Short mmCIF file of C-alpha atoms and ligand atoms in Angstrom, two decimals:
data_model
loop_
_atom_site.label_atom_id
_atom_site.label_comp_id
_atom_site.label_asym_id
_atom_site.label_seq_id
_atom_site.Cartn_x
_atom_site.Cartn_y
_atom_site.Cartn_z
CA MET H 124 14.04 13.24 -6.79
CA LEU H 125 16.22 14.20 -5.22
CA ILE H 126 19.04 11.06 -4.57
CA ALA H 127 22.09 12.79 -1.70
CA GLY H 128 25.45 10.69 -1.37
CA GLY H 129 23.35 9.18 -5.55
CA SER H 130 26.59 8.54 -6.59
CA GLY H 131 27.48 5.58 -4.79
CA SER H 132 26.47 1.64 -5.38
CA ILE H 133 23.24 2.18 -4.24
CA GLY H 134 22.04 5.45 -4.93
CA SER H 135 23.45 4.97 -8.94
CA ALA H 136 21.07 1.70 -8.74
CA ILE H 137 18.09 3.79 -7.75
CA ALA H 138 18.95 6.75 -10.29
CA GLN H 139 19.49 5.31 -13.12
CA LEU H 140 16.17 2.57 -11.74
CA ALA H 141 13.98 5.51 -11.81
CA LEU H 142 14.93 7.34 -15.25
CA THR H 143 13.69 4.27 -16.19
CA GLN H 144 10.39 5.12 -14.58
CA GLY H 145 10.44 8.83 -15.50
CA TRP H 146 11.42 10.25 -12.83
CA ARG H 147 14.66 13.38 -13.61
CA VAL H 148 16.99 12.96 -11.36
CA ALA H 149 19.85 14.96 -9.43
CA VAL H 150 22.61 12.39 -7.92
CA HIS H 151 24.56 14.34 -5.36
CA GLY H 152 27.53 12.96 -3.89
CA ARG H 153 30.68 14.60 -2.67
CA SER H 154 33.56 13.59 -6.20
CA LEU H 155 31.86 15.65 -8.48
CA GLU H 156 34.20 12.97 -11.26
CA LYS H 157 32.74 10.04 -9.81
CA LEU H 158 29.09 11.87 -10.18
CA ASP H 159 30.31 13.35 -14.14
CA THR H 160 31.09 9.68 -15.02
CA LEU H 161 27.02 8.21 -13.50
CA VAL H 162 25.99 11.20 -14.71
CA THR H 163 27.64 10.83 -18.68
CA GLY H 164 26.69 7.29 -17.73
CA LEU H 165 22.82 7.68 -17.53
CA ALA H 166 22.06 10.65 -19.35
CA HIS H 167 21.17 8.86 -22.52
CA LEU H 168 17.71 6.90 -19.97
CA GLY H 169 16.69 11.00 -18.89
CA GLN H 170 17.64 13.62 -17.25
CA ILE H 171 20.36 12.88 -14.54
CA ASP H 172 22.07 16.58 -12.76
CA GLY H 173 25.59 16.06 -10.52
CA PHE H 174 25.24 18.25 -7.66
CA ALA H 175 28.88 17.51 -5.55
CA THR H 176 28.66 19.25 -2.04
CA ASP H 177 29.94 17.90 1.55
CA ILE H 178 27.88 17.27 3.70
CA TRP H 179 30.33 18.74 6.59
CA GLU H 180 29.92 22.33 4.56
CA GLU H 181 27.70 24.62 6.39
CA ASP H 182 24.18 24.79 5.41
CA ALA H 183 25.13 21.88 3.38
CA ALA H 184 21.25 20.66 3.41
CA GLU H 185 19.68 24.09 2.49
CA ALA H 186 22.56 24.78 -0.46
CA LEU H 187 21.75 21.41 -2.56
CA VAL H 188 18.00 21.69 -1.97
CA ALA H 189 18.05 25.76 -3.22
CA GLU H 190 20.51 24.18 -5.90
CA VAL H 191 18.10 21.35 -6.90
CA VAL H 192 14.64 23.75 -7.53
CA GLU H 193 16.75 26.23 -8.78
CA GLN H 194 16.84 23.48 -11.62
CA TYR H 195 14.27 21.48 -11.55
CA GLY H 196 11.42 24.01 -9.95
CA ARG H 197 10.73 21.05 -7.73
CA ILE H 198 11.57 18.12 -5.16
CA ASP H 199 9.19 15.56 -5.02
CA ALA H 200 11.34 12.31 -3.58
CA VAL H 201 14.59 13.23 -2.07
CA ILE H 202 16.40 9.79 -1.34
CA ASP H 203 19.23 9.54 0.95
CA CYS H 204 21.94 6.97 0.64
CA THR H 205 24.48 9.73 1.59
CA ALA H 206 27.34 7.30 4.12
CA THR H 207 31.14 8.37 5.26
CA GLY H 208 33.10 5.18 5.13
CA PRO H 209 33.37 2.70 8.64
CA LEU H 210 36.46 3.33 10.28
CA GLY H 211 36.12 3.24 14.22
CA ILE H 212 33.07 2.88 14.26
CA THR H 213 32.29 -1.14 13.52
CA GLY H 214 34.36 -3.49 14.89
CA LEU H 215 34.60 -5.14 19.13
CA PHE H 216 33.37 -2.87 20.70
CA PRO H 217 36.93 -1.32 22.69
CA ASP H 218 37.94 -1.45 19.33
CA THR H 219 35.89 1.15 18.39
CA SER H 220 36.31 4.50 18.18
CA PRO H 221 34.46 7.79 20.55
CA GLU H 222 35.88 10.26 17.82
CA THR H 223 35.40 9.02 14.75
CA PHE H 224 31.63 8.18 16.50
CA GLY H 225 30.85 12.32 16.38
CA ASP H 226 30.32 12.51 12.69
CA PHE H 227 28.53 8.99 11.97
CA LEU H 228 25.53 9.97 14.62
CA ASN H 229 25.60 13.01 13.11
CA VAL H 230 26.13 11.73 9.45
CA SER H 231 22.53 9.61 10.75
CA VAL H 232 19.94 11.38 12.20
CA GLY H 233 21.69 15.02 11.64
CA TRP H 234 21.90 14.94 8.23
CA ILE H 235 18.29 13.31 6.99
CA GLU H 236 17.02 15.68 9.51
CA ARG H 237 18.31 19.09 8.38
CA LEU H 238 17.92 17.54 4.30
CA ALA H 239 14.17 16.81 5.69
CA HIS H 240 14.28 20.15 6.86
CA ALA H 241 15.57 21.87 3.48
CA ALA H 242 13.57 19.61 1.53
CA TYR H 243 9.78 19.61 3.55
CA ASP H 244 7.56 22.43 1.73
CA PHE H 245 8.79 21.61 -1.88
CA LEU H 246 7.49 17.68 -0.43
CA ALA H 247 4.51 18.21 1.03
CA GLN H 248 3.83 20.91 -2.40
CA GLU H 249 2.70 17.83 -4.09
CA GLY H 250 2.82 14.47 -1.56
CA GLY H 251 6.47 13.99 -1.54
CA THR H 252 7.81 10.94 -0.38
CA ILE H 253 11.99 11.22 2.04
CA ILE H 254 13.93 7.86 2.31
CA ALA H 255 16.83 7.75 4.93
CA PHE H 256 18.65 4.40 4.18
CA VAL H 257 19.85 2.98 7.42
CA SER H 258 21.18 -0.52 8.47
CA ASP H 259 20.15 -3.61 9.73
CA ALA H 260 21.84 -3.39 13.77
CA GLY H 261 19.28 -0.52 13.74
CA ILE H 262 17.04 -2.75 14.26
CA TYR H 263 18.75 -6.32 15.92
CA ALA H 264 21.14 -6.71 17.57
CA ALA H 265 24.18 -7.92 17.06
CA PRO H 266 27.32 -8.29 17.71
CA ARG H 267 30.03 -5.25 16.40
CA GLN H 268 27.00 -3.24 15.75
CA ALA H 269 27.01 -1.04 18.72
CA LEU H 270 27.63 2.33 16.78
CA VAL H 271 26.15 1.62 14.30
CA GLY H 272 23.41 -0.02 15.30
CA ALA H 273 23.14 3.08 18.21
CA ALA H 274 23.39 5.67 15.41
CA ARG H 275 20.89 4.07 12.70
CA ALA H 276 18.37 3.52 15.44
CA GLY H 277 18.03 7.42 16.11
CA THR H 278 17.57 7.43 12.33
CA ILE H 279 15.09 5.25 12.57
CA GLY H 280 13.43 7.21 15.72
CA PHE H 281 14.08 10.05 13.54
CA ILE H 282 11.95 8.53 10.91
CA ARG H 283 8.89 6.36 11.94
CA ASN H 284 7.54 10.03 14.51
CA PHE H 285 8.52 12.24 11.72
CA ALA H 286 6.11 10.82 9.55
CA VAL H 287 3.49 10.62 11.75
CA GLU H 288 2.94 14.59 12.22
CA ALA H 289 3.87 15.34 7.99
CA ALA H 290 1.17 13.00 6.67
CA ARG H 291 -0.98 16.10 8.26
CA ASP H 292 1.39 17.90 4.77
CA GLY H 293 1.05 14.50 3.05
CA VAL H 294 4.73 13.94 3.56
CA ARG H 295 5.49 10.30 3.69
CA ALA H 296 8.14 9.27 4.87
CA HIS H 297 10.32 5.47 5.43
CA ALA H 298 14.07 3.94 5.95
CA ILE H 299 15.75 0.88 4.03
CA ALA H 300 17.76 -0.99 5.43
CA PRO H 301 20.15 -3.78 3.78
CA SER H 302 22.52 -5.87 5.58
CA PHE H 303 24.72 -7.25 3.70
CA VAL H 304 24.88 -5.73 -0.32
CA GLU H 305 26.88 -7.38 -3.27
CA GLY H 306 28.58 -5.27 -5.86
CA THR H 307 28.34 -2.64 -3.92
CA GLU H 308 32.80 -0.71 -1.50
CA SER H 309 30.81 -1.91 1.30
CA ALA H 310 31.60 -5.36 0.69
CA GLN H 311 34.90 -5.31 -0.92
CA ARG H 312 35.26 -3.58 2.15
CA MET H 313 34.14 -6.44 4.52
CA GLY H 314 36.09 -8.71 3.11
CA ALA H 315 34.77 -12.11 0.50
CA GLU H 316 35.22 -14.01 3.98
CA ARG H 317 32.43 -11.57 5.92
CA MET H 318 30.20 -11.72 2.84
CA SER H 319 30.08 -15.47 2.11
CA LYS H 320 29.73 -16.17 5.93
CA ALA H 321 26.55 -13.58 5.40
CA ALA H 322 24.73 -15.25 2.30
CA LYS H 323 25.39 -19.26 3.46
CA ARG H 324 22.80 -17.54 6.38
CA ALA H 325 20.78 -16.06 3.83
CA GLY H 326 18.25 -18.12 2.22
CA LEU H 327 17.10 -15.87 -0.46
CA GLY H 328 20.88 -14.70 -1.50
CA LEU H 329 21.53 -11.53 -0.28
CA PRO H 330 20.83 -8.60 -2.41
CA THR H 331 22.45 -6.23 -5.58
CA PRO H 332 21.79 -2.71 -5.56
CA ASP H 333 19.64 -3.64 -8.21
CA ASP H 334 17.54 -5.54 -5.65
CA ILE H 335 16.98 -2.91 -3.36
CA ALA H 336 16.40 0.01 -5.99
CA PRO H 337 13.01 -1.06 -6.71
CA LEU H 338 11.68 -0.71 -3.20
CA ALA H 339 12.87 2.97 -2.79
CA LEU H 340 11.07 3.62 -6.37
CA PHE H 341 8.15 1.68 -5.20
CA LEU H 342 8.23 3.67 -1.73
CA CYS H 343 8.37 6.78 -4.02
CA SER H 344 4.82 5.93 -6.50
CA ASP H 345 0.85 6.49 -5.94
CA GLY H 346 0.71 3.03 -5.60
CA ALA H 347 2.64 3.74 -2.01
CA ALA H 348 0.35 7.03 -1.30
CA LYS H 349 -1.24 6.19 1.96
CA ILE H 350 2.29 4.14 4.13
CA THR H 351 4.06 5.56 5.59
CA GLY H 352 6.49 5.73 9.25
CA GLN H 353 7.96 1.98 7.37
CA VAL H 354 11.06 0.48 8.59
CA ILE H 355 12.01 -2.24 5.76
CA GLY H 356 14.56 -4.72 5.68
CA VAL H 357 15.96 -5.38 2.72
CA SER H 358 19.05 -8.71 3.80
CA GLY H 359 18.22 -11.88 1.50
CA GLY H 360 16.22 -13.58 5.03
CA LEU H 361 19.52 -13.30 6.70
CA ASN H 362 16.94 -11.17 9.47
CA ALA H 363 13.66 -10.48 9.33
N1 NAP E 585 26.50 -1.14 1.18
C1 NAP E 585 26.64 -1.88 1.99
O1 NAP E 585 26.83 -3.30 2.09
C2 NAP E 585 24.80 -1.41 3.09
C3 NAP E 585 25.20 -1.75 3.97
C4 NAP E 585 23.92 -2.19 5.20
C5 NAP E 585 23.86 -0.60 5.16
N2 NAP E 585 23.87 0.46 3.39
C6 NAP E 585 23.51 2.22 4.16
O2 NAP E 585 23.53 2.14 2.66
C7 NAP E 585 23.58 3.58 2.32
C8 NAP E 585 23.82 3.99 0.89
O3 NAP E 585 24.79 2.53 0.95
P1 NAP E 585 25.96 2.73 -0.76
O4 NAP E 585 27.06 1.15 -0.10
O5 NAP E 585 25.46 3.13 -1.84
O6 NAP E 585 26.94 3.91 0.37
P2 NAP E 585 28.80 3.97 -0.78
O7 NAP E 585 28.31 3.37 -1.96
O8 NAP E 585 29.85 4.01 0.18
O9 NAP E 585 28.17 5.18 -1.24
C9 NAP E 585 28.39 6.59 -0.78
C10 NAP E 585 27.57 8.10 -0.72
O10 NAP E 585 27.99 9.01 0.15
C11 NAP E 585 29.14 10.02 -0.96
N3 NAP E 585 29.54 11.32 0.88
C12 NAP E 585 30.97 10.25 1.99
N4 NAP E 585 30.86 11.43 2.14
C13 NAP E 585 30.26 13.14 2.23
C14 NAP E 585 30.38 14.05 1.95
N5 NAP E 585 31.03 14.28 3.04
N6 NAP E 585 30.23 15.08 1.74
C15 NAP E 585 28.93 14.54 0.41
N7 NAP E 585 28.21 13.25 0.34
C16 NAP E 585 29.95 11.73 1.22
C17 NAP E 585 29.83 9.57 -1.18
O11 NAP E 585 30.06 10.08 -2.00
P3 NAP E 585 32.21 10.64 -2.92
O12 NAP E 585 32.45 9.11 -2.52
O13 NAP E 585 31.71 11.43 -3.63
O14 NAP E 585 32.84 10.83 -1.15
C18 NAP E 585 28.34 8.36 -1.92
O15 NAP E 585 27.96 9.20 -2.94
C19 NAP E 585 24.29 4.17 2.95
O16 NAP E 585 23.75 4.95 4.10
C20 NAP E 585 24.94 2.80 4.31
O17 NAP E 585 25.03 3.31 5.48
C21 NAP E 585 24.93 0.08 2.56
#
């Protein structure tokens, strides 16, 4: 299992659960130091290796996939948790930044597309799964989310159309859409007041990364062999 952006809050929870379920896990991120800390902390659970690649480098997706295949000999799942930060992306529309949006759009749609291209033949060998992390804003309309919503709707459009075609090669594709996730760097950036307001509206309570990881693992499992093209929210009842 290749977890792009796997050194982050949600990716590392998926990595931990994947190891306990017997997956061999390649975690990717930008900071080698952060990857080393994660790999050292989880190595007792199974085989896990860190791969540091900046997604903005030319041919980053191809290089990452090639390195993982060289080390593991196969790729059966790709989960993309890469996030580049919200600066200029969220907020009232006049306060958002057209310059920053280009990069965010590229990460949201271009990076998953490049990853899917690079990993496709390997996923097709045994019937693998690719999962994109998006955001509820790609599904539901809300104030302050015009740019996030636009970019994430693009990811969802890619995943759903890709899924129908890729099914013919045995490849499955899904999007997981969190809203507010407790215990993440994003939650810290959001601030206690906004998180607390959201928590009050979420009847089941806001999810943590540990509430999201089991869904990702299920979608990659044989139990989900006939499911593809789904966009699944994990919001504790905030949106439905
Ligand atoms: N957390 C939430 O509340 C929330 C809500 C809705 C949607 N989501 C979505 O869920 C996914 C996972 O979120 P998260 O909270 O786990 O994110 P996160 O903790 O911010 O992790 C982001 C990951 O992306 C990597 N990354 C960022 N820029 C990179 C670059 N240029 N090259 C390579 N790697 C790069 C980071 O590595 P470095 O740290 O080394 O840069 C890290 O591994 C994201 O798509 C996010 O948008 C999250």
